[in-house]
Every structure is written in structure tokens, then in C-alpha cells.
Amino acid sequence: MSSGPGADSAPAPTTHDSPPTPKRSSMFSSLKVRNYRLFFAGQVVSNIGTWTQRIAQDWLVLSLTGSATAVGVTTALQFLPMLLFGLYGGVLVDRLPRRPTLLFTQSLMALTGIALAVLTLSGHVQVWHVYLAAFAVGLATVVDNPARQSFVSEMVGPDQLQNAVSLNSANFQSARLVGPAVAGLMITGVGTGWAFLANGLSFIAPLAGLLLMRGRELHVVERAPRAKGQLREGLQYVAGRPDLIWTIVLVGFVSTFGFNFPVYLSAFADDVFHAGAGSYSLFNILMAVGSLAGALLAARRGTARMRVLVAGAVAFGVMEIVASIAPSLWLFALLMAPIGMFGMTVNVTANSSVQMSTDPAMRGRVMALYMMVFMGGAPIGAPIAGWITDAYGVRAGLAAGGVVSAAAALTIGLVLARVGNLRLSIGWNRGHPHVRFVPREREQLAAAA
């Protein structure tokens, strides 16, 4: 059950600078915690395996069917369970102990990879097997994702949460650089079946890490008892918290309209610059490098501030608009790095601020809603982006995504300022422009004095 509007040790993010100013943490400070270090090391191996399977899975489906639509169906089946059952997964996570839950879900995903490997290596694999495996992984993700997200706070506590969430994102982005390369080498060298087997075996690392953790060093979190109406309770909790609901709404707009890079980047490489698959890979690599840099920079910040989220989303949208009019391939490619960096700033800041300002007994449900909105944006936004690209050109499509992202950020920033009785303050600090939101009461007190 909820014990109030938020955890005492994890205050809600603010839209203005409140004294005292938090100290900037070191970039890898959360790795000093033994339990989190075990978790992080296991995720390094598992994330590389996951990216390896994603590439191998798409290649296998394309080889079996010759249809790009079939590849899209596979992706949709993997994300569909989160859209259908994501909130119920959050209810389960709030009721269950997180470490045993993760042992179960990670084991299920390992068995899925191994089963697909056996079918492929034996020559009996059919496309419906891949569909079924993708759907099974999606079902496991419904519980695994919010459990993993909320388990971070149990390992490191509120003081290191921002840093740990940022390092998780850096971990994932690093695997995004390495995993596809490993997949390419395995597919061409030994075949897709061995890539699936490698992914299945990669789960040994996170499972071992979970088993080796010291339970007495975990931060105790009150679990929600089994009761009726817990899903509705979670939605009401978010609806009554403007800082949570507007953060999730902003992430929904950015992920739905701004993160459609598979549509945009392939069209820019092929239709605009006529440069082929090599340039498409270059765009993705530079964006991943920027994302990794954004995650590492976020790891140095001590807290997640709403003004950082809003500013990051505005900058992300503006960079997309600038990229949409880039006249040359190399300028467009260079812009991928800041786009990746600001996009990751939005992702990490929103994720950590939602976790830090949520009551621990509600965290599973809130994070399930957050991930459902974040991951559910792609199936909705991709067809819209594709339609705009087909009708008006890819430059218009990318610009539209940037405009929507920036406009949503500015609108939500003003709404939060109004809710918090803040005003925009623009001035100079040591020769540099300084923009921030400040309480109106401070102005009134100064005038009365």
C-alpha cells in the first residue's frame, strides 16, 4: 500500500534550484556497491547477447520468408505483450520479491534463446517458431523490465540511484555498439543458430550475479500486499502527482514522435544521400556514441532535475530540426552524436526522476506505466513517421518529429511552472546567460522587504 505521495528518502524532482545544491557524484560511484557491481557485470554480458539475438532473429526471419513485413511482425510480437499487459506486470512486481522474480524471468529468456538455437541448428526452425519465441520474450519482459528498473534502488539506495540508472543506460548503449558486430561475425562465420545459443548462455552471467548478491546488503522495500484494485490505485497515484504524470507524458511524446530513427536514418541514407547501407551503419554508430556519452554525463549528476529533462527534450527536438535541413551527408552524420546525447539525457533523467520520487510500494506499477509509454511509442509513431515520409519526404518527417518533441517539452515545462507557482528567470551569472524557474513567492518576499 502507498504510504504517501513519495518516499521520504527520495524527494520529488523540482523545477528550480533548491538549496543546498547536491554534490556532483563521481561517474562510477554506484559501482562501489558490491551487489550493484555484480548486477552491472552480468548485464554487460547479457545485453551484448540480447543485441546479438535481435540481429540474428531479424536475419533468420528474412532468410526464411524474404519478407520485410515478417520482420516487422516479429518486432511487433516482442513489444505487444508490454502494451497489453504492462500495467499488470507492474502490479505483480510490487507484490513479489524482486530478486527471485528476476531469477525466474531471466531464466525464461535464457531457455527461449536456447530453444531457438536447438531448432535452428537442427534445421527444423520455421518462422512461427521465431514468432512464438519473440512473443515469449515479450511476455517475460512484462515482468522483467519493471522488476529490473525498480530493483536498482534496492541495490544502491536513493543516494546512488541517479548514478546507477545512468550507468545502466551506458551499459545498454555499449552493448548496442558491440552486439551487432558480434552478431555479424557469428552469422557469417558459424550461422544464426550459434548466435541464439550465445544469447541463451549469456544469461548465466546475470543469474550468477543475482545468486551471489548479499541479501543483508539490499535496501529493504515494503511490498504491496495482494488486494483488489491495485492497478487502479497505481493509476490514481500517478494522476495525483503532476511531476510524475507530466514526465511520463513528455517521454510519451518524445518516444512516439522523435525516436523513429529506423524510419528516418534508412531513408536519409538511401533516398537523400544515396549512400547505401554503410552510411546507415555510420549514422547508428555515431548516435550510439552520443547516447553513451549522454549516459555517462548523466551519471555525474547528483540528482535528476525537471529543468534538465525539459531542456534536454527541447535541445533534442531542435537538433532533429537542424539535422532535417543538413545539406551534406557528413554534417548530418555529425549531428547524430548530439541527437543521441540529448535523447539519452531525456531517457535517463525521466527514468531516474520517476523512480526517485515514487513511493517504493508503488514503484513497480509506476515503472511499468513508464516503460509501457516509452516502449509503446514505437508501434504508434513508426507508421505515422512512415506516412509523413512517404507523403512529404523524409526531411519533413524528421523535422515534424523534432517540432513535436520541442513543442511538447516547452508546453509541459510551462505547465509545471504554473502548477509549481514558478516564473521564468533570465539573467547573467559570471558573464554567462542563466535561465531557470524560480518561485514567485521569493519575488514577493523580496518586494515586501
Short mmCIF file of C-alpha atoms in Angstrom, two decimals:
data_model
loop_
_atom_site.label_atom_id
_atom_site.label_comp_id
_atom_site.label_asym_id
_atom_site.label_seq_id
_atom_site.Cartn_x
_atom_site.Cartn_y
_atom_site.Cartn_z
CA MET A 1 0.00 0.00 0.00
CA SER A 2 1.07 3.57 -0.58
CA SER A 3 2.41 5.40 2.44
CA GLY A 4 2.04 8.86 0.97
CA PRO A 5 2.93 10.97 -2.05
CA GLY A 6 6.53 9.78 -2.19
CA ALA A 7 9.37 8.06 -0.43
CA ASP A 8 10.87 10.12 2.37
CA SER A 9 14.36 9.35 1.15
CA ALA A 10 13.61 10.15 -2.49
CA PRO A 11 12.13 13.64 -2.85
CA ALA A 12 10.27 14.61 -5.95
CA PRO A 13 12.29 16.46 -8.57
CA THR A 14 11.94 20.19 -8.59
CA THR A 15 11.86 22.68 -11.41
CA HIS A 16 14.09 25.20 -9.64
CA ASP A 17 17.34 25.25 -7.77
CA SER A 18 16.72 24.49 -4.10
CA PRO A 19 19.50 24.93 -1.58
CA PRO A 20 21.57 23.12 -0.63
CA THR A 21 22.97 22.25 -4.03
CA PRO A 22 23.65 18.50 -4.26
CA LYS A 23 27.21 17.39 -4.71
CA ARG A 24 28.24 16.09 -8.09
CA SER A 25 28.90 12.35 -7.81
CA SER A 26 31.76 10.53 -9.47
CA MET A 27 30.90 8.91 -12.77
CA PHE A 28 31.14 5.32 -11.47
CA SER A 29 30.31 5.83 -7.77
CA SER A 30 27.49 3.26 -7.66
CA LEU A 31 29.91 0.53 -8.75
CA LYS A 32 31.43 0.72 -5.25
CA VAL A 33 28.31 -1.15 -4.08
CA ARG A 34 29.11 -4.87 -4.34
CA ASN A 35 25.57 -6.02 -5.20
CA TYR A 36 25.22 -3.45 -7.96
CA ARG A 37 28.68 -4.30 -9.28
CA LEU A 38 27.59 -7.94 -9.69
CA PHE A 39 24.36 -6.82 -11.37
CA PHE A 40 26.19 -4.44 -13.72
CA ALA A 41 28.75 -7.06 -14.77
CA GLY A 42 26.01 -9.58 -15.53
CA GLN A 43 24.10 -7.04 -17.60
CA VAL A 44 27.19 -6.24 -19.68
CA VAL A 45 27.28 -9.85 -20.90
CA SER A 46 23.51 -10.27 -21.18
CA ASN A 47 22.94 -7.01 -23.09
CA ILE A 48 25.52 -7.99 -25.71
CA GLY A 49 23.76 -11.33 -26.05
CA THR A 50 20.39 -9.61 -26.39
CA TRP A 51 21.61 -7.36 -29.21
CA THR A 52 23.23 -10.37 -30.88
CA GLN A 53 19.92 -12.24 -30.86
CA ARG A 54 17.97 -9.23 -32.13
CA ILE A 55 20.12 -9.00 -35.25
CA ALA A 56 20.22 -12.78 -35.75
CA GLN A 57 16.46 -13.04 -35.26
CA ASP A 58 15.70 -10.45 -37.94
CA TRP A 59 18.20 -12.07 -40.32
CA LEU A 60 16.68 -15.54 -39.78
CA VAL A 61 13.13 -14.32 -40.42
CA LEU A 62 14.26 -12.51 -43.57
CA SER A 63 16.08 -15.65 -44.73
CA LEU A 64 13.04 -17.87 -44.08
CA THR A 65 10.42 -15.59 -45.66
CA GLY A 66 12.17 -12.99 -47.80
CA SER A 67 9.67 -10.52 -46.35
CA ALA A 68 10.42 -7.30 -44.52
CA THR A 69 6.82 -7.37 -43.28
CA ALA A 70 7.56 -10.65 -41.47
CA VAL A 71 10.49 -8.95 -39.74
CA GLY A 72 8.12 -6.19 -38.63
CA VAL A 73 5.65 -8.76 -37.32
CA THR A 74 8.42 -10.34 -35.22
CA THR A 75 9.29 -6.98 -33.68
CA ALA A 76 5.62 -6.20 -33.04
CA LEU A 77 5.09 -9.55 -31.29
CA GLN A 78 8.02 -8.83 -28.98
CA PHE A 79 6.59 -5.44 -27.92
CA LEU A 80 2.88 -6.34 -27.97
CA PRO A 81 2.81 -8.00 -24.51
CA MET A 82 4.15 -4.83 -22.90
CA LEU A 83 1.34 -2.80 -24.47
CA LEU A 84 -1.32 -5.35 -23.47
CA PHE A 85 -0.15 -6.46 -20.04
CA GLY A 86 2.49 -3.94 -18.93
CA LEU A 87 0.42 -2.46 -16.11
CA TYR A 88 -0.46 -5.89 -14.74
CA GLY A 89 3.24 -6.74 -14.76
CA GLY A 90 3.83 -3.72 -12.55
CA VAL A 91 1.21 -4.94 -10.07
CA LEU A 92 2.99 -8.32 -9.85
CA VAL A 93 6.37 -6.65 -9.34
CA ASP A 94 5.04 -4.61 -6.42
CA ARG A 95 3.73 -7.80 -4.78
CA LEU A 96 6.73 -10.09 -5.37
CA PRO A 97 10.32 -10.01 -4.09
CA ARG A 98 12.37 -8.59 -6.96
CA ARG A 99 15.49 -10.79 -6.86
CA PRO A 100 13.62 -14.15 -7.10
CA THR A 101 11.36 -12.60 -9.75
CA LEU A 102 14.39 -11.65 -11.84
CA LEU A 103 15.88 -15.12 -11.44
CA PHE A 104 12.66 -16.55 -12.94
CA THR A 105 12.30 -14.08 -15.83
CA GLN A 106 15.97 -14.18 -16.80
CA SER A 107 15.87 -18.00 -16.77
CA LEU A 108 12.81 -17.96 -19.03
CA MET A 109 14.54 -15.71 -21.56
CA ALA A 110 17.64 -17.91 -21.46
CA LEU A 111 15.56 -21.02 -22.21
CA THR A 112 13.85 -19.20 -25.08
CA GLY A 113 17.21 -18.42 -26.70
CA ILE A 114 18.46 -21.98 -26.22
CA ALA A 115 15.25 -23.48 -27.65
CA LEU A 116 15.54 -21.27 -30.74
CA ALA A 117 19.20 -22.29 -31.08
CA VAL A 118 18.31 -26.02 -30.96
CA LEU A 119 15.59 -25.60 -33.60
CA THR A 120 17.87 -23.58 -35.89
CA LEU A 121 20.95 -25.79 -35.54
CA SER A 122 18.88 -28.94 -36.12
CA GLY A 123 17.41 -27.47 -39.30
CA HIS A 124 13.78 -27.66 -38.07
CA VAL A 125 13.17 -23.97 -37.43
CA GLN A 126 10.12 -22.36 -39.03
CA VAL A 127 9.03 -18.76 -38.97
CA TRP A 128 6.23 -19.45 -36.47
CA HIS A 129 8.87 -20.72 -34.05
CA VAL A 130 10.56 -17.34 -34.19
CA TYR A 131 7.22 -15.57 -33.74
CA LEU A 132 6.50 -17.70 -30.68
CA ALA A 133 9.97 -17.08 -29.21
CA ALA A 134 9.62 -13.32 -29.74
CA PHE A 135 6.22 -13.33 -28.03
CA ALA A 136 7.59 -15.41 -25.13
CA VAL A 137 10.45 -12.94 -24.62
CA GLY A 138 7.90 -10.12 -24.71
CA LEU A 139 5.82 -11.82 -22.01
CA ALA A 140 8.89 -12.24 -19.80
CA THR A 141 9.77 -8.58 -20.38
CA VAL A 142 6.37 -7.51 -19.00
CA VAL A 143 7.59 -8.52 -15.53
CA ASP A 144 11.36 -8.44 -16.05
CA ASN A 145 11.55 -4.81 -17.16
CA PRO A 146 9.80 -3.10 -14.21
CA ALA A 147 11.45 -5.59 -11.83
CA ARG A 148 14.93 -4.71 -13.14
CA GLN A 149 14.19 -1.00 -13.10
CA SER A 150 12.88 -0.96 -9.54
CA PHE A 151 15.48 -3.46 -8.22
CA VAL A 152 18.21 -0.88 -8.85
CA SER A 153 17.03 1.20 -5.89
CA GLU A 154 17.14 -1.88 -3.64
CA MET A 155 20.79 -2.45 -4.56
CA VAL A 156 22.15 1.10 -4.27
CA GLY A 157 19.62 3.12 -2.24
CA PRO A 158 18.32 6.61 -3.08
CA ASP A 159 21.67 8.41 -2.88
CA GLN A 160 23.21 6.44 -5.77
CA LEU A 161 20.04 5.86 -7.81
CA GLN A 162 20.64 8.55 -10.43
CA ASN A 163 24.18 7.31 -11.00
CA ALA A 164 23.13 3.64 -11.21
CA VAL A 165 20.30 4.35 -13.68
CA SER A 166 22.72 6.32 -15.86
CA LEU A 167 25.29 3.53 -15.79
CA ASN A 168 22.58 1.03 -16.76
CA SER A 169 21.86 3.17 -19.82
CA ALA A 170 25.57 3.42 -20.63
CA ASN A 171 25.79 -0.36 -20.28
CA PHE A 172 22.94 -0.84 -22.76
CA GLN A 173 24.39 1.65 -25.25
CA SER A 174 27.81 -0.03 -25.08
CA ALA A 175 26.15 -3.35 -25.89
CA ARG A 176 24.35 -1.63 -28.76
CA LEU A 177 27.79 -0.88 -30.26
CA VAL A 178 29.27 -4.34 -29.61
CA GLY A 179 26.27 -6.68 -30.02
CA PRO A 180 25.50 -6.08 -33.72
CA ALA A 181 29.19 -6.51 -34.59
CA VAL A 182 29.28 -9.84 -32.69
CA ALA A 183 26.06 -10.88 -34.44
CA GLY A 184 27.52 -10.07 -37.86
CA LEU A 185 30.64 -12.12 -37.17
CA MET A 186 28.65 -15.10 -35.85
CA ILE A 187 26.06 -15.08 -38.63
CA THR A 188 28.68 -15.01 -41.38
CA GLY A 189 31.11 -17.30 -39.53
CA VAL A 190 29.04 -20.05 -37.92
CA GLY A 191 25.36 -19.23 -38.52
CA THR A 192 22.36 -17.73 -36.70
CA GLY A 193 21.81 -20.82 -34.52
CA TRP A 194 25.08 -20.25 -32.69
CA ALA A 195 24.15 -16.59 -32.16
CA PHE A 196 20.95 -17.71 -30.44
CA LEU A 197 22.92 -20.17 -28.32
CA ALA A 198 25.38 -17.42 -27.34
CA ASN A 199 22.48 -15.27 -26.17
CA GLY A 200 20.95 -18.11 -24.17
CA LEU A 201 24.25 -18.84 -22.44
CA SER A 202 24.88 -15.12 -21.83
CA PHE A 203 22.13 -15.20 -19.17
CA ILE A 204 24.42 -17.29 -16.97
CA ALA A 205 26.21 -14.03 -16.05
CA PRO A 206 23.21 -12.10 -14.65
CA LEU A 207 21.82 -15.24 -12.99
CA ALA A 208 25.16 -15.83 -11.27
CA GLY A 209 25.29 -12.17 -10.21
CA LEU A 210 21.82 -12.37 -8.66
CA LEU A 211 22.71 -15.58 -6.78
CA LEU A 212 25.98 -14.14 -5.46
CA MET A 213 24.36 -10.98 -4.04
CA ARG A 214 24.27 -10.49 -0.28
CA GLY A 215 20.66 -10.21 0.77
CA ARG A 216 21.51 -8.40 4.01
CA GLU A 217 23.06 -5.54 1.98
CA LEU A 218 19.91 -4.88 -0.05
CA HIS A 219 17.77 -1.89 0.94
CA VAL A 220 14.54 -3.27 2.34
CA VAL A 221 11.45 -2.18 0.37
CA GLU A 222 7.91 -2.73 1.62
CA ARG A 223 5.99 -4.99 -0.78
CA ALA A 224 2.37 -4.30 -1.61
CA PRO A 225 0.01 -6.97 -0.20
CA ARG A 226 -2.30 -8.79 -2.57
CA ALA A 227 -5.53 -6.80 -2.81
CA LYS A 228 -8.21 -5.76 -5.25
CA GLY A 229 -7.94 -2.51 -7.17
CA GLN A 230 -4.14 -2.23 -7.11
CA LEU A 231 -3.94 -1.40 -10.81
CA ARG A 232 -6.46 1.41 -10.36
CA GLU A 233 -4.60 2.52 -7.24
CA GLY A 234 -1.39 2.83 -9.26
CA LEU A 235 -3.06 4.91 -11.96
CA GLN A 236 -4.68 7.16 -9.36
CA TYR A 237 -1.32 7.60 -7.66
CA VAL A 238 0.27 8.83 -10.90
CA ALA A 239 -2.76 11.00 -11.76
CA GLY A 240 -2.41 12.78 -8.41
CA ARG A 241 1.28 13.57 -8.94
CA PRO A 242 1.86 16.30 -11.57
CA ASP A 243 5.63 15.71 -11.50
CA LEU A 244 5.11 12.04 -12.44
CA ILE A 245 2.29 12.36 -14.95
CA TRP A 246 3.86 15.20 -16.91
CA THR A 247 7.24 13.47 -17.00
CA ILE A 248 5.60 10.34 -18.41
CA VAL A 249 3.57 12.41 -20.89
CA LEU A 250 6.73 14.15 -22.12
CA VAL A 251 8.52 10.81 -22.55
CA GLY A 252 5.49 9.56 -24.47
CA PHE A 253 5.62 12.46 -26.95
CA VAL A 254 9.39 12.21 -27.47
CA SER A 255 9.45 8.42 -27.85
CA THR A 256 6.40 8.34 -30.14
CA PHE A 257 7.32 11.18 -32.50
CA GLY A 258 11.05 11.78 -32.02
CA PHE A 259 12.61 8.32 -31.69
CA ASN A 260 11.62 6.88 -35.09
CA PHE A 261 15.21 6.57 -36.27
CA PRO A 262 14.85 3.21 -38.10
CA VAL A 263 12.44 5.02 -40.45
CA TYR A 264 14.40 8.27 -40.77
CA LEU A 265 18.01 7.10 -40.94
CA SER A 266 17.46 4.42 -43.55
CA ALA A 267 15.55 6.91 -45.75
CA PHE A 268 18.27 9.58 -45.37
CA ALA A 269 20.98 7.07 -46.27
CA ASP A 270 19.14 5.69 -49.29
CA ASP A 271 16.85 8.40 -50.67
CA VAL A 272 18.55 11.67 -49.66
CA PHE A 273 22.29 10.97 -49.77
CA HIS A 274 22.20 7.82 -51.99
CA ALA A 275 24.99 6.33 -49.92
CA GLY A 276 23.77 2.82 -49.10
CA ALA A 277 24.00 0.58 -46.04
CA GLY A 278 27.45 1.80 -44.97
CA SER A 279 26.21 5.30 -44.20
CA TYR A 280 23.17 3.88 -42.40
CA SER A 281 25.52 1.94 -40.11
CA LEU A 282 27.62 5.08 -39.61
CA PHE A 283 24.56 7.09 -38.54
CA ASN A 284 23.60 4.43 -35.99
CA ILE A 285 27.15 4.11 -34.62
CA LEU A 286 27.52 7.87 -34.12
CA MET A 287 24.12 8.06 -32.45
CA ALA A 288 25.10 5.20 -30.12
CA VAL A 289 28.36 7.00 -29.28
CA GLY A 290 26.41 10.16 -28.46
CA SER A 291 23.95 8.15 -26.36
CA LEU A 292 26.79 6.55 -24.45
CA ALA A 293 28.32 9.98 -23.78
CA GLY A 294 24.93 11.29 -22.62
CA ALA A 295 24.51 8.39 -20.21
CA LEU A 296 27.99 8.86 -18.74
CA LEU A 297 27.44 12.61 -18.33
CA ALA A 298 24.13 11.91 -16.59
CA ALA A 299 25.99 9.56 -14.25
CA ARG A 300 27.97 12.53 -12.92
CA ARG A 301 24.86 14.49 -11.92
CA GLY A 302 23.82 14.04 -8.32
CA THR A 303 20.07 14.42 -8.87
CA ALA A 304 17.51 14.33 -11.68
CA ARG A 305 16.05 17.82 -12.19
CA MET A 306 12.92 18.61 -14.14
CA ARG A 307 14.61 21.58 -15.82
CA VAL A 308 17.31 19.23 -17.18
CA LEU A 309 14.58 16.97 -18.59
CA VAL A 310 12.73 19.85 -20.26
CA ALA A 311 15.93 21.46 -21.60
CA GLY A 312 17.19 18.10 -22.89
CA ALA A 313 13.92 17.45 -24.73
CA VAL A 314 13.94 20.94 -26.27
CA ALA A 315 17.57 20.50 -27.40
CA PHE A 316 16.76 17.04 -28.79
CA GLY A 317 13.90 18.47 -30.86
CA VAL A 318 15.96 21.41 -32.10
CA MET A 319 18.83 19.11 -33.14
CA GLU A 320 16.39 16.97 -35.13
CA ILE A 321 15.08 20.06 -36.91
CA VAL A 322 18.65 21.16 -37.73
CA ALA A 323 19.52 17.66 -38.98
CA SER A 324 16.45 17.63 -41.22
CA ILE A 325 17.90 20.51 -43.28
CA ALA A 326 21.54 19.33 -43.23
CA PRO A 327 22.84 19.75 -46.81
CA SER A 328 25.59 17.10 -46.71
CA LEU A 329 25.99 13.54 -45.50
CA TRP A 330 28.89 14.35 -43.17
CA LEU A 331 27.10 17.22 -41.45
CA PHE A 332 24.03 15.01 -40.98
CA ALA A 333 26.22 12.21 -39.61
CA LEU A 334 27.97 14.53 -37.13
CA LEU A 335 24.59 15.73 -35.84
CA MET A 336 23.70 12.15 -34.87
CA ALA A 337 26.05 12.36 -31.86
CA PRO A 338 24.33 15.34 -30.13
CA ILE A 339 20.92 13.92 -31.03
CA GLY A 340 21.89 10.66 -29.31
CA MET A 341 23.31 12.55 -26.33
CA PHE A 342 20.23 14.73 -25.75
CA GLY A 343 17.90 11.79 -26.38
CA MET A 344 19.71 9.79 -23.70
CA THR A 345 19.57 12.81 -21.35
CA VAL A 346 15.79 12.75 -21.66
CA ASN A 347 15.64 9.00 -21.13
CA VAL A 348 17.96 8.83 -18.10
CA THR A 349 16.61 11.96 -16.39
CA ALA A 350 12.99 10.89 -16.78
CA ASN A 351 13.69 7.34 -15.65
CA SER A 352 15.64 8.31 -12.54
CA SER A 353 13.31 11.18 -11.55
CA VAL A 354 10.27 8.89 -11.76
CA GLN A 355 11.99 6.24 -9.63
CA MET A 356 13.35 8.71 -7.07
CA SER A 357 10.04 10.46 -6.50
CA THR A 358 7.84 7.34 -6.31
CA ASP A 359 6.80 5.57 -3.14
CA PRO A 360 8.75 2.25 -3.07
CA ALA A 361 5.50 0.28 -2.63
CA MET A 362 4.23 1.83 -5.89
CA ARG A 363 7.46 1.72 -7.87
CA GLY A 364 6.71 -1.43 -9.86
CA ARG A 365 3.38 -0.12 -11.12
CA VAL A 366 4.72 3.34 -11.89
CA MET A 367 7.75 1.99 -13.73
CA ALA A 368 5.54 -0.42 -15.67
CA LEU A 369 3.43 2.54 -16.83
CA TYR A 370 6.58 4.49 -17.67
CA MET A 371 8.05 1.62 -19.72
CA MET A 372 4.74 0.93 -21.42
CA VAL A 373 4.57 4.54 -22.59
CA PHE A 374 8.25 4.62 -23.54
CA MET A 375 8.32 1.32 -25.42
CA GLY A 376 4.77 1.60 -26.73
CA GLY A 377 5.55 4.78 -28.62
CA ALA A 378 7.38 2.96 -31.43
CA PRO A 379 4.44 0.88 -32.77
CA ILE A 380 2.28 4.02 -32.82
CA GLY A 381 4.83 6.58 -34.03
CA ALA A 382 6.58 4.49 -36.71
CA PRO A 383 3.52 4.26 -39.04
CA ILE A 384 2.89 8.00 -38.59
CA ALA A 385 6.54 8.79 -39.36
CA GLY A 386 6.42 6.47 -42.36
CA TRP A 387 3.28 8.14 -43.70
CA ILE A 388 4.75 11.66 -43.38
CA THR A 389 7.98 10.45 -45.00
CA ASP A 390 6.14 8.85 -47.92
CA ALA A 391 3.81 11.82 -48.42
CA TYR A 392 6.14 14.79 -47.83
CA GLY A 393 9.68 13.41 -47.76
CA VAL A 394 12.00 12.24 -45.01
CA ARG A 395 13.25 15.77 -44.26
CA ALA A 396 9.70 16.80 -43.41
CA GLY A 397 9.24 13.66 -41.32
CA LEU A 398 12.35 14.26 -39.21
CA ALA A 399 11.53 17.96 -38.82
CA ALA A 400 7.98 17.12 -37.71
CA GLY A 401 9.34 14.76 -35.05
CA GLY A 402 11.66 17.49 -33.79
CA VAL A 403 8.92 20.12 -33.73
CA VAL A 404 6.55 17.87 -31.75
CA SER A 405 9.28 16.93 -29.25
CA ALA A 406 10.40 20.52 -28.65
CA ALA A 407 6.85 21.88 -28.51
CA ALA A 408 5.78 19.18 -26.03
CA ALA A 409 8.79 19.95 -23.82
CA LEU A 410 8.15 23.70 -23.81
CA THR A 411 4.43 23.24 -23.15
CA ILE A 412 4.97 20.79 -20.29
CA GLY A 413 7.71 23.00 -18.84
CA LEU A 414 5.28 25.93 -18.72
CA VAL A 415 2.52 23.74 -17.26
CA LEU A 416 4.82 22.54 -14.47
CA ALA A 417 5.96 26.09 -13.83
CA ARG A 418 2.34 27.17 -13.45
CA VAL A 419 1.49 24.23 -11.18
CA GLY A 420 4.53 24.98 -9.01
CA ASN A 421 3.82 28.73 -8.98
CA LEU A 422 7.12 29.45 -10.73
CA ARG A 423 8.23 32.02 -13.24
CA LEU A 424 10.97 32.02 -15.85
CA SER A 425 14.06 33.96 -14.76
CA ILE A 426 16.60 35.06 -17.37
CA GLY A 427 19.79 36.80 -16.34
CA TRP A 428 23.57 36.72 -16.32
CA ASN A 429 25.83 34.80 -13.96
CA ARG A 430 29.58 35.46 -14.17
CA GLY A 431 29.31 36.63 -17.74
CA HIS A 432 27.11 33.73 -18.90
CA PRO A 433 23.36 33.64 -19.63
CA HIS A 434 21.40 31.92 -16.85
CA VAL A 435 17.88 30.55 -17.44
CA ARG A 436 15.87 28.91 -14.67
CA PHE A 437 12.47 28.72 -12.98
CA VAL A 438 12.19 30.48 -9.60
CA PRO A 439 9.29 30.60 -7.09
CA ARG A 440 7.05 33.65 -7.34
CA GLU A 441 6.94 33.78 -3.53
CA ARG A 442 10.65 34.62 -3.45
CA GLU A 443 9.94 37.63 -5.64
CA GLN A 444 7.04 38.74 -3.44
CA LEU A 445 9.09 38.41 -0.23
CA ALA A 446 11.90 40.46 -1.74
CA ALA A 447 9.48 43.19 -2.74
CA ALA A 448 7.86 43.25 0.74
CA ALA A 449 11.28 43.57 2.39
#
